[in-house]
PDB file of C-alpha atoms and ligand atoms in Angstrom:
ATOM      1  CA  UNK L   1     115.895  97.382 -15.499  1.00 98.00           C
ATOM      2  CA  UNK L   2     119.218  98.501 -14.033  1.00 98.00           C
ATOM      3  CA  UNK L   3     120.008 101.952 -15.433  1.00 98.00           C
ATOM      4  CA  UNK L   4     123.621 102.060 -14.242  1.00 98.00           C
ATOM      5  CA  UNK L   5     125.012 104.497 -11.713  1.00 97.00           C
ATOM      6  CA  UNK L   6     124.002 107.754 -13.377  1.00 94.00           C
ATOM      7  CA  UNK L   7     124.751 109.128 -16.798  1.00 95.00           C
ATOM      8  CA  UNK L   8     123.654 107.564 -20.079  1.00 96.00           C
ATOM      9  CA  UNK L   9     127.287 106.719 -20.868  1.00 95.00           C
ATOM     10  CA  UNK L  10     127.218 104.019 -18.216  1.00 96.00           C
ATOM     11  CA  UNK L  11     123.806 102.656 -19.196  1.00 98.00           C
ATOM     12  CA  UNK L  12     123.738  99.483 -21.305  1.00 98.00           C
ATOM     13  CA  UNK L  13     122.106  99.350 -24.724  1.00 98.00           C
ATOM     14  CA  UNK L  14     119.813  96.579 -23.436  1.00 98.00           C
ATOM     15  CA  UNK L  15     118.600  98.796 -20.582  1.00 98.00           C
ATOM     16  CA  UNK L  16     117.954 101.682 -22.976  1.00 98.00           C
ATOM     17  CA  UNK L  17     115.995  99.400 -25.296  1.00 98.00           C
ATOM     18  CA  UNK L  18     113.911  97.963 -22.436  1.00 98.00           C
ATOM     19  CA  UNK L  19     112.877 101.478 -21.357  1.00 98.00           C
ATOM     20  CA  UNK L  20     112.236 102.762 -24.907  1.00 98.00           C
ATOM     21  CA  UNK L  21     110.095  99.743 -25.799  1.00 98.00           C
ATOM     22  CA  UNK L  22     108.057  99.781 -22.561  1.00 98.00           C
ATOM     23  CA  UNK L  23     104.437 100.883 -22.474  1.00 98.00           C
ATOM     24  CA  UNK L  24     104.682 101.629 -18.759  1.00 98.00           C
ATOM     25  CA  UNK L  25     107.803 102.908 -16.965  1.00 98.00           C
ATOM     26  CA  UNK L  26     107.747 102.666 -13.168  1.00 97.00           C
ATOM     27  CA  UNK L  27     110.409 103.790 -10.694  1.00 96.00           C
ATOM     28  CA  UNK L  28     111.460 106.025  -7.833  1.00 95.00           C
ATOM     29  CA  UNK L  29     111.290 109.609  -9.216  1.00 93.00           C
ATOM     30  CA  UNK L  30     115.048 110.309  -9.523  1.00 93.00           C
ATOM     31  CA  UNK L  31     115.571 106.962 -11.291  1.00 94.00           C
ATOM     32  CA  UNK L  32     112.858 107.788 -13.809  1.00 96.00           C
ATOM     33  CA  UNK L  33     114.682 111.091 -14.386  1.00 95.00           C
ATOM     34  CA  UNK L  34     117.850 109.093 -15.019  1.00 95.00           C
ATOM     35  CA  UNK L  35     116.208 107.723 -18.186  1.00 97.00           C
ATOM     36  CA  UNK L  36     114.160 110.822 -19.093  1.00 97.00           C
ATOM     37  CA  UNK L  37     115.956 111.030 -22.451  1.00 97.00           C
ATOM     38  CA  UNK L  38     114.404 107.668 -23.408  1.00 97.00           C
ATOM     39  CA  UNK L  39     110.800 108.452 -22.489  1.00 97.00           C
ATOM     40  CA  UNK L  40     108.309 109.296 -25.213  1.00 96.00           C
ATOM     41  CA  UNK L  41     104.678 110.147 -25.780  1.00 95.00           C
ATOM     42  CA  UNK L  42     102.345 107.227 -25.485  1.00 93.00           C
ATOM     43  CA  UNK L  43     104.159 105.779 -22.483  1.00 97.00           C
ATOM     44  CA  UNK L  44     102.629 105.834 -19.040  1.00 97.00           C
ATOM     45  CA  UNK L  45     105.293 107.022 -16.576  1.00 97.00           C
ATOM     46  CA  UNK L  46     104.863 106.367 -12.862  1.00 95.00           C
ATOM     47  CA  UNK L  47     107.236 108.287 -10.575  1.00 94.00           C
ATOM     48  CA  UNK L  48     107.041 106.703  -7.136  1.00 90.00           C
ATOM     49  CA  UNK L  49     108.112 108.199  -3.812  1.00 85.00           C
ATOM     50  CA  UNK L  50     111.157 106.901  -1.942  1.00 82.00           C
ATOM     51  CA  UNK L  51     110.524 103.623  -0.133  1.00 79.00           C
ATOM     52  CA  UNK L  52     107.359 101.901  -1.374  1.00 84.00           C
ATOM     53  CA  UNK L  53     109.410  99.253  -3.178  1.00 91.00           C
ATOM     54  CA  UNK L  54     106.778  96.576  -2.644  1.00 93.00           C
ATOM     55  CA  UNK L  55     103.984  98.858  -3.884  1.00 94.00           C
ATOM     56  CA  UNK L  56     106.081  99.711  -6.956  1.00 95.00           C
ATOM     57  CA  UNK L  57     106.852  96.073  -7.740  1.00 96.00           C
ATOM     58  CA  UNK L  58     103.206  95.024  -7.204  1.00 96.00           C
ATOM     59  CA  UNK L  59     102.110  97.741  -9.602  1.00 96.00           C
ATOM     60  CA  UNK L  60     104.646  96.567 -12.198  1.00 97.00           C
ATOM     61  CA  UNK L  61     103.491  92.947 -11.883  1.00 97.00           C
ATOM     62  CA  UNK L  62      99.813  93.988 -12.084  1.00 97.00           C
ATOM     63  CA  UNK L  63     100.435  96.053 -15.224  1.00 97.00           C
ATOM     64  CA  UNK L  64     102.324  93.164 -16.823  1.00 98.00           C
ATOM     65  CA  UNK L  65      99.545  90.747 -15.869  1.00 98.00           C
ATOM     66  CA  UNK L  66      97.125  93.108 -17.645  1.00 97.00           C
ATOM     67  CA  UNK L  67      99.170  92.555 -20.797  1.00 97.00           C
ATOM     68  CA  UNK L  68     101.307  95.690 -20.853  1.00 98.00           C
ATOM     69  CA  UNK L  69     105.057  95.810 -21.406  1.00 98.00           C
ATOM     70  CA  UNK L  70     106.561  97.291 -18.238  1.00 98.00           C
ATOM     71  CA  UNK L  71     110.005  98.667 -17.350  1.00 98.00           C
ATOM     72  CA  UNK L  72     110.525  98.731 -13.588  1.00 98.00           C
ATOM     73  CA  UNK L  73     113.634 100.892 -13.380  1.00 97.00           C
ATOM     74  CA  UNK L  74     116.260 101.340 -10.689  1.00 97.00           C
ATOM     75  CA  UNK L  75     119.777 102.715 -10.442  1.00 97.00           C
ATOM     76  CA  UNK L  76     122.871 100.586 -10.778  1.00 98.00           C
ATOM     77  CA  UNK L  77     122.125  96.910 -11.209  1.00 98.00           C
ATOM     78  CA  UNK L  78     118.530  95.682 -11.001  1.00 98.00           C
ATOM     79  CA  UNK L  79     119.482  92.700  -8.853  1.00 98.00           C
ATOM     80  CA  UNK L  80     121.870  94.335  -6.367  1.00 98.00           C
ATOM     81  CA  UNK L  81     119.935  95.657  -3.353  1.00 97.00           C
ATOM     82  CA  UNK L  82     117.239  96.520  -5.873  1.00 96.00           C
ATOM     83  CA  UNK L  83     113.920  95.582  -7.448  1.00 95.00           C
ATOM     84  CA  UNK L  84     114.557  92.354  -9.371  1.00 97.00           C
ATOM     85  CA  UNK L  85     114.290  90.009  -6.397  1.00 97.00           C
ATOM     86  CA  UNK L  86     111.029  91.465  -5.105  1.00 96.00           C
ATOM     87  CA  UNK L  87     109.553  91.532  -8.635  1.00 97.00           C
ATOM     88  CA  UNK L  88     110.454  87.863  -9.195  1.00 98.00           C
ATOM     89  CA  UNK L  89     109.030  86.870  -5.812  1.00 97.00           C
ATOM     90  CA  UNK L  90     105.768  88.691  -6.509  1.00 97.00           C
ATOM     91  CA  UNK L  91     105.566  87.266 -10.034  1.00 97.00           C
ATOM     92  CA  UNK L  92     106.112  83.666  -8.877  1.00 97.00           C
ATOM     93  CA  UNK L  93     102.482  82.628  -9.346  1.00 95.00           C
ATOM     94  CA  UNK L  94     101.549  85.117 -12.036  1.00 97.00           C
ATOM     95  CA  UNK L  95     101.555  84.196 -15.715  1.00 96.00           C
ATOM     96  CA  UNK L  96     103.958  86.864 -16.972  1.00 97.00           C
ATOM     97  CA  UNK L  97     107.410  86.853 -18.510  1.00 97.00           C
ATOM     98  CA  UNK L  98     110.054  88.663 -16.436  1.00 97.00           C
ATOM     99  CA  UNK L  99     113.402  89.699 -17.870  1.00 98.00           C
ATOM    100  CA  UNK L 100     116.095  90.982 -15.500  1.00 98.00           C
ATOM    101  CA  UNK L 101     118.169  93.631 -17.286  1.00 98.00           C
ATOM    102  CA  UNK L 102     121.525  94.173 -15.541  1.00 98.00           C
ATOM    103  CA  UNK L 103     123.346  97.462 -15.026  1.00 98.00           C
ATOM    104  CA  UNK L 104     126.692  98.769 -13.761  1.00 98.00           C
ATOM    105  CA  UNK L 105     126.368  98.576  -9.994  1.00 98.00           C
ATOM    106  CA  UNK L 106     127.614 101.391  -7.738  1.00 98.00           C
ATOM    107  CA  UNK L 107     130.549  99.315  -6.443  1.00 98.00           C
ATOM    108  CA  UNK L 108     131.961  98.975  -9.960  1.00 98.00           C
ATOM    109  CA  UNK L 109     131.491 102.653 -10.801  1.00 98.00           C
ATOM    110  CA  UNK L 110     133.018 103.657  -7.450  1.00 98.00           C
ATOM    111  CA  UNK L 111     135.951 101.278  -7.913  1.00 98.00           C
ATOM    112  CA  UNK L 112     136.696 102.596 -11.397  1.00 98.00           C
ATOM    113  CA  UNK L 113     136.608 106.179 -10.092  1.00 98.00           C
ATOM    114  CA  UNK L 114     139.510 105.499  -7.712  1.00 98.00           C
ATOM    115  CA  UNK L 115     141.549 102.852  -9.535  1.00 98.00           C
ATOM    116  CA  UNK L 116     141.174  99.075  -9.357  1.00 98.00           C
ATOM    117  CA  UNK L 117     140.424  98.172  -5.719  1.00 98.00           C
ATOM    118  CA  UNK L 118     138.299  95.145  -6.688  1.00 98.00           C
ATOM    119  CA  UNK L 119     141.176  93.471  -8.550  1.00 98.00           C
ATOM    120  CA  UNK L 120     141.076  90.481  -6.234  1.00 97.00           C
ATOM    121  CA  UNK L 121     138.439  88.798  -4.037  1.00 98.00           C
ATOM    122  CA  UNK L 122     135.862  91.224  -2.739  1.00 98.00           C
ATOM    123  CA  UNK L 123     132.365  91.382  -1.334  1.00 98.00           C
ATOM    124  CA  UNK L 124     129.562  93.867  -0.824  1.00 98.00           C
ATOM    125  CA  UNK L 125     127.793  94.406   2.471  1.00 98.00           C
ATOM    126  CA  UNK L 126     124.787  96.656   2.976  1.00 98.00           C
ATOM    127  CA  UNK L 127     124.752  98.438   6.317  1.00 98.00           C
ATOM    128  CA  UNK L 128     121.009  99.018   6.160  1.00 96.00           C
ATOM    129  CA  UNK L 129     119.425  97.288   9.119  1.00 93.00           C
ATOM    130  CA  UNK L 130     115.895  98.205   8.046  1.00 90.00           C
ATOM    131  CA  UNK L 131     115.255  94.774   6.494  1.00 90.00           C
ATOM    132  CA  UNK L 132     118.236  92.832   7.889  1.00 95.00           C
ATOM    133  CA  UNK L 133     118.941  92.444  11.613  1.00 97.00           C
ATOM    134  CA  UNK L 134     122.195  94.138  12.705  1.00 97.00           C
ATOM    135  CA  UNK L 135     123.388  90.801  14.179  1.00 98.00           C
ATOM    136  CA  UNK L 136     123.449  89.301  10.679  1.00 98.00           C
ATOM    137  CA  UNK L 137     125.241  92.325   9.214  1.00 98.00           C
ATOM    138  CA  UNK L 138     127.828  92.217  11.992  1.00 98.00           C
ATOM    139  CA  UNK L 139     128.408  88.500  11.398  1.00 98.00           C
ATOM    140  CA  UNK L 140     129.038  89.179   7.692  1.00 98.00           C
ATOM    141  CA  UNK L 141     131.436  92.030   8.502  1.00 98.00           C
ATOM    142  CA  UNK L 142     133.393  89.743  10.837  1.00 98.00           C
ATOM    143  CA  UNK L 143     133.486  87.017   8.166  1.00 98.00           C
ATOM    144  CA  UNK L 144     134.679  89.512   5.533  1.00 98.00           C
ATOM    145  CA  UNK L 145     137.345  90.751   7.947  1.00 97.00           C
ATOM    146  CA  UNK L 146     138.433  87.195   8.691  1.00 97.00           C
ATOM    147  CA  UNK L 147     138.457  86.321   4.957  1.00 98.00           C
ATOM    148  CA  UNK L 148     140.514  89.441   4.105  1.00 97.00           C
ATOM    149  CA  UNK L 149     138.069  90.501   1.391  1.00 98.00           C
ATOM    150  CA  UNK L 150     138.027  93.980  -0.081  1.00 98.00           C
ATOM    151  CA  UNK L 151     134.661  95.213   1.201  1.00 98.00           C
ATOM    152  CA  UNK L 152     132.296  97.634  -0.524  1.00 98.00           C
ATOM    153  CA  UNK L 153     129.770  99.070   1.894  1.00 98.00           C
ATOM    154  CA  UNK L 154     126.377  99.938   0.370  1.00 98.00           C
ATOM    155  CA  UNK L 155     123.797 102.004   2.270  1.00 97.00           C
ATOM    156  CA  UNK L 156     126.565 103.084   4.657  1.00 98.00           C
ATOM    157  CA  UNK L 157     124.740 105.994   6.281  1.00 96.00           C
ATOM    158  CA  UNK L 158     121.544 108.003   6.163  1.00 92.00           C
ATOM    159  CA  UNK L 159     119.805 110.532   8.330  1.00 89.00           C
ATOM    160  CA  UNK L 160     118.925 108.690  11.536  1.00 88.00           C
ATOM    161  CA  UNK L 161     121.159 105.690  10.680  1.00 94.00           C
ATOM    162  CA  UNK L 162     124.658 106.835  11.538  1.00 95.00           C
ATOM    163  CA  UNK L 163     126.189 104.460  14.107  1.00 97.00           C
ATOM    164  CA  UNK L 164     126.399 101.466  11.769  1.00 97.00           C
ATOM    165  CA  UNK L 165     129.289 102.817   9.678  1.00 98.00           C
ATOM    166  CA  UNK L 166     131.700 103.462  12.593  1.00 97.00           C
ATOM    167  CA  UNK L 167     130.696 100.051  13.994  1.00 97.00           C
ATOM    168  CA  UNK L 168     131.560  98.426  10.650  1.00 98.00           C
ATOM    169  CA  UNK L 169     134.940 100.132  10.291  1.00 97.00           C
ATOM    170  CA  UNK L 170     135.797  99.216  13.877  1.00 97.00           C
ATOM    171  CA  UNK L 171     135.200  95.528  13.075  1.00 97.00           C
ATOM    172  CA  UNK L 172     137.322  95.710   9.904  1.00 97.00           C
ATOM    173  CA  UNK L 173     140.052  97.711  11.685  1.00 97.00           C
ATOM    174  CA  UNK L 174     140.520  94.878  14.161  1.00 96.00           C
ATOM    175  CA  UNK L 175     141.722  92.660  11.304  1.00 96.00           C
ATOM    176  CA  UNK L 176     143.665  95.044   9.020  1.00 95.00           C
ATOM    177  CA  UNK L 177     146.451  97.609   9.322  1.00 96.00           C
ATOM    178  CA  UNK L 178     145.625 101.229  10.158  1.00 96.00           C
ATOM    179  CA  UNK L 179     147.043 102.382   6.804  1.00 97.00           C
ATOM    180  CA  UNK L 180     144.685 100.162   4.758  1.00 98.00           C
ATOM    181  CA  UNK L 181     143.403 102.304   1.851  1.00 98.00           C
ATOM    182  CA  UNK L 182     139.761 103.378   1.946  1.00 98.00           C
ATOM    183  CA  UNK L 183     137.846 105.050  -0.893  1.00 98.00           C
ATOM    184  CA  UNK L 184     134.773 107.154  -0.247  1.00 98.00           C
ATOM    185  CA  UNK L 185     132.939 107.680  -3.525  1.00 98.00           C
ATOM    186  CA  UNK L 186     129.801 109.773  -3.710  1.00 98.00           C
ATOM    187  CA  UNK L 187     127.625 109.922  -6.840  1.00 97.00           C
ATOM    188  CA  UNK L 188     129.911 107.581  -8.743  1.00 97.00           C
ATOM    189  CA  UNK L 189     129.360 107.795 -12.494  1.00 95.00           C
ATOM    190  CA  UNK L 190     127.133 110.846 -12.049  1.00 95.00           C
ATOM    191  CA  UNK L 191     127.702 114.503 -12.614  1.00 92.00           C
ATOM    192  CA  UNK L 192     129.173 115.827  -9.364  1.00 95.00           C
ATOM    193  CA  UNK L 193     131.028 112.599  -8.556  1.00 97.00           C
ATOM    194  CA  UNK L 194     133.293 113.038  -5.522  1.00 98.00           C
ATOM    195  CA  UNK L 195     136.129 110.789  -4.427  1.00 98.00           C
ATOM    196  CA  UNK L 196     138.128 110.842  -1.220  1.00 98.00           C
ATOM    197  CA  UNK L 197     141.036 108.464  -0.700  1.00 98.00           C
ATOM    198  CA  UNK L 198     141.986 107.922   2.907  1.00 98.00           C
ATOM    199  CA  UNK L 199     142.986 105.141   5.325  1.00 98.00           C
ATOM    200  CA  UNK L 200     141.145 103.106   7.921  1.00 97.00           C
ATOM    201  CA  UNK L 201     142.804 105.133  10.706  1.00 97.00           C
ATOM    202  CA  UNK L 202     141.908 108.498   9.152  1.00 97.00           C
ATOM    203  CA  UNK L 203     138.493 107.652   7.737  1.00 97.00           C
ATOM    204  CA  UNK L 204     135.825 110.244   8.615  1.00 97.00           C
ATOM    205  CA  UNK L 205     132.281 108.781   8.482  1.00 96.00           C
ATOM    206  CA  UNK L 206     130.955 112.356   8.483  1.00 95.00           C
ATOM    207  CA  UNK L 207     131.706 112.757   4.752  1.00 97.00           C
ATOM    208  CA  UNK L 208     129.530 109.766   3.837  1.00 97.00           C
ATOM    209  CA  UNK L 209     125.995 110.274   2.532  1.00 96.00           C
ATOM    210  CA  UNK L 210     123.097 108.306   1.096  1.00 94.00           C
ATOM    211  CA  UNK L 211     124.621 108.113  -2.398  1.00 96.00           C
ATOM    212  CA  UNK L 212     128.071 107.027  -1.228  1.00 98.00           C
ATOM    213  CA  UNK L 213     129.875 103.700  -1.484  1.00 98.00           C
ATOM    214  CA  UNK L 214     132.806 103.057   0.854  1.00 98.00           C
ATOM    215  CA  UNK L 215     135.445 100.671  -0.484  1.00 98.00           C
ATOM    216  CA  UNK L 216     137.778  99.268   2.184  1.00 98.00           C
ATOM    217  CA  UNK L 217     140.930  97.548   0.994  1.00 98.00           C
ATOM    218  CA  UNK L 218     142.201  94.098   1.932  1.00 98.00           C
ATOM    219  CA  UNK L 219     145.649  93.562   3.438  1.00 96.00           C
ATOM    220  CA  UNK L 220     147.044  93.508  -0.141  1.00 97.00           C
ATOM    221  CA  UNK L 221     145.439  96.770  -1.332  1.00 98.00           C
ATOM    222  CA  UNK L 222     147.871  99.653  -1.830  1.00 97.00           C
ATOM    223  CA  UNK L 223     148.187 103.039  -3.472  1.00 98.00           C
ATOM    224  CA  UNK L 224     149.805 102.983  -6.926  1.00 97.00           C
ATOM    225  CA  UNK L 225     150.474 106.375  -8.511  1.00 98.00           C
ATOM    226  CA  UNK L 226     147.691 107.952  -6.485  1.00 97.00           C
ATOM    227  CA  UNK L 227     145.168 105.186  -7.317  1.00 98.00           C
ATOM    228  CA  UNK L 228     143.810 102.452  -5.066  1.00 98.00           C
ATOM    229  CA  UNK L 229     144.822  99.027  -6.369  1.00 98.00           C
ATOM    230  CA  UNK L 230     144.327  95.474  -5.174  1.00 98.00           C
ATOM    231  CA  UNK L 231     146.977  93.513  -7.084  1.00 97.00           C
ATOM    232  CA  UNK L 232     146.119  90.259  -8.790  1.00 94.00           C
ATOM    233  CA  UNK L 233     149.608  89.057  -7.966  1.00 85.00           C
ATOM    234  CA  UNK L 234     151.410  89.150 -11.345  1.00 84.00           C
ATOM    235  CA  UNK L 235     154.343  91.173  -9.955  1.00 79.00           C
ATOM    236  CA  UNK L 236     155.218  88.510  -7.422  1.00 69.00           C
TER     237      UNK L 236
HETATM  238  C1  SAM C 301     119.415 100.487  -2.336  1.00 81.99           C
HETATM  239  S1  SAM C 301     121.092 100.524  -2.855  1.00 81.99           S
HETATM  240  C2  SAM C 301     120.874 100.444  -4.583  1.00 81.99           C
HETATM  241  C3  SAM C 301     122.047  99.840  -5.297  1.00 81.99           C
HETATM  242  C4  SAM C 301     121.891  99.836  -6.810  1.00 81.99           C
HETATM  243  N1  SAM C 301     120.876  98.907  -7.240  1.00 81.99           N
HETATM  244  C5  SAM C 301     123.217  99.495  -7.495  1.00 81.99           C
HETATM  245  O1  SAM C 301     123.356  98.398  -8.036  1.00 81.99           O
HETATM  246  O2  SAM C 301     124.118 100.339  -7.477  1.00 81.99           O
HETATM  247  C6  SAM C 301     121.498 102.213  -2.566  1.00 81.99           C
HETATM  248  C7  SAM C 301     122.946 102.397  -2.174  1.00 81.99           C
HETATM  249  O3  SAM C 301     123.746 102.147  -3.320  1.00 81.99           O
HETATM  250  C8  SAM C 301     124.870 103.002  -3.296  1.00 81.99           C
HETATM  251  N2  SAM C 301     124.851 103.823  -4.515  1.00 81.99           N
HETATM  252  C9  SAM C 301     123.888 103.841  -5.451  1.00 81.99           C
HETATM  253  N3  SAM C 301     124.237 104.632  -6.479  1.00 81.99           N
HETATM  254  C10 SAM C 301     125.459 105.142  -6.169  1.00 81.99           C
HETATM  255  C11 SAM C 301     126.381 106.008  -6.843  1.00 81.99           C
HETATM  256  N4  SAM C 301     126.092 106.501  -8.043  1.00 81.99           N
HETATM  257  N5  SAM C 301     127.545 106.289  -6.241  1.00 81.99           N
HETATM  258  C12 SAM C 301     127.867 105.765  -5.036  1.00 81.99           C
HETATM  259  N6  SAM C 301     127.048 104.933  -4.357  1.00 81.99           N
HETATM  260  C13 SAM C 301     125.857 104.631  -4.914  1.00 81.99           C
HETATM  261  C14 SAM C 301     124.798 103.837  -2.027  1.00 81.99           C
HETATM  262  O4  SAM C 301     125.531 103.143  -1.036  1.00 81.99           O
HETATM  263  C15 SAM C 301     123.318 103.797  -1.724  1.00 81.99           C
HETATM  264  O5  SAM C 301     123.082 103.999  -0.348  1.00 81.99           O
END
């Protein structure tokens, strides 16, 4: 179940129903807190530590196989760098019904916070090289640069993983002007949301954290009345 980026306002009715009707709710602690208003007596609630995604998904599949209705919750969308794919893989040979409940992914919440930067072709790239070799990530960055896509970077930086973001912006800078708009959005759609609008030349990776999305414009992206916009082309 994708709970959306943060507050209940950005959570779908289907996600709320899936959590309310579950007998077991499983998720990383802060994500369970994100739906605390929906939890009720009689539900088993499992707050997992960070990481442990496979353990969490195995537990969800095992509970479902035992006949219980389970909500495996995550932030944003359940299928975007999240739990739906691992749950479906683990459930492949198990006789259970799996429903993937979508949510507003961080890129969409971040984009809305700064304007309409995803108004034309765009892609998302995760900079986490924990499960994906850096070679593959670099190839995708080069392809996105070559294709002139607006790029949303997920997992841009964490403690101990800080060289990937400057490497990514260097690749994109080779293909786009120095004044290309860049949005740095932290805690999009959550209380405490922070937005910084800057350019590729002036971008400071130091302000990026674990709950930040970085949206880098294409060659067509521009500032319109203080907002970041990628035109669809109507004006021309
Ligand atoms: C493992 S991914 C999970 C993505 C999530 N399933 C989604 O659809 O938004 C974690 C990364 O998503 C981004 N992220 C998640 N929630 C965010 C938010 N509220 N604001 C900005 N970025 C967020 C950050 O880049 C973070 O490092």
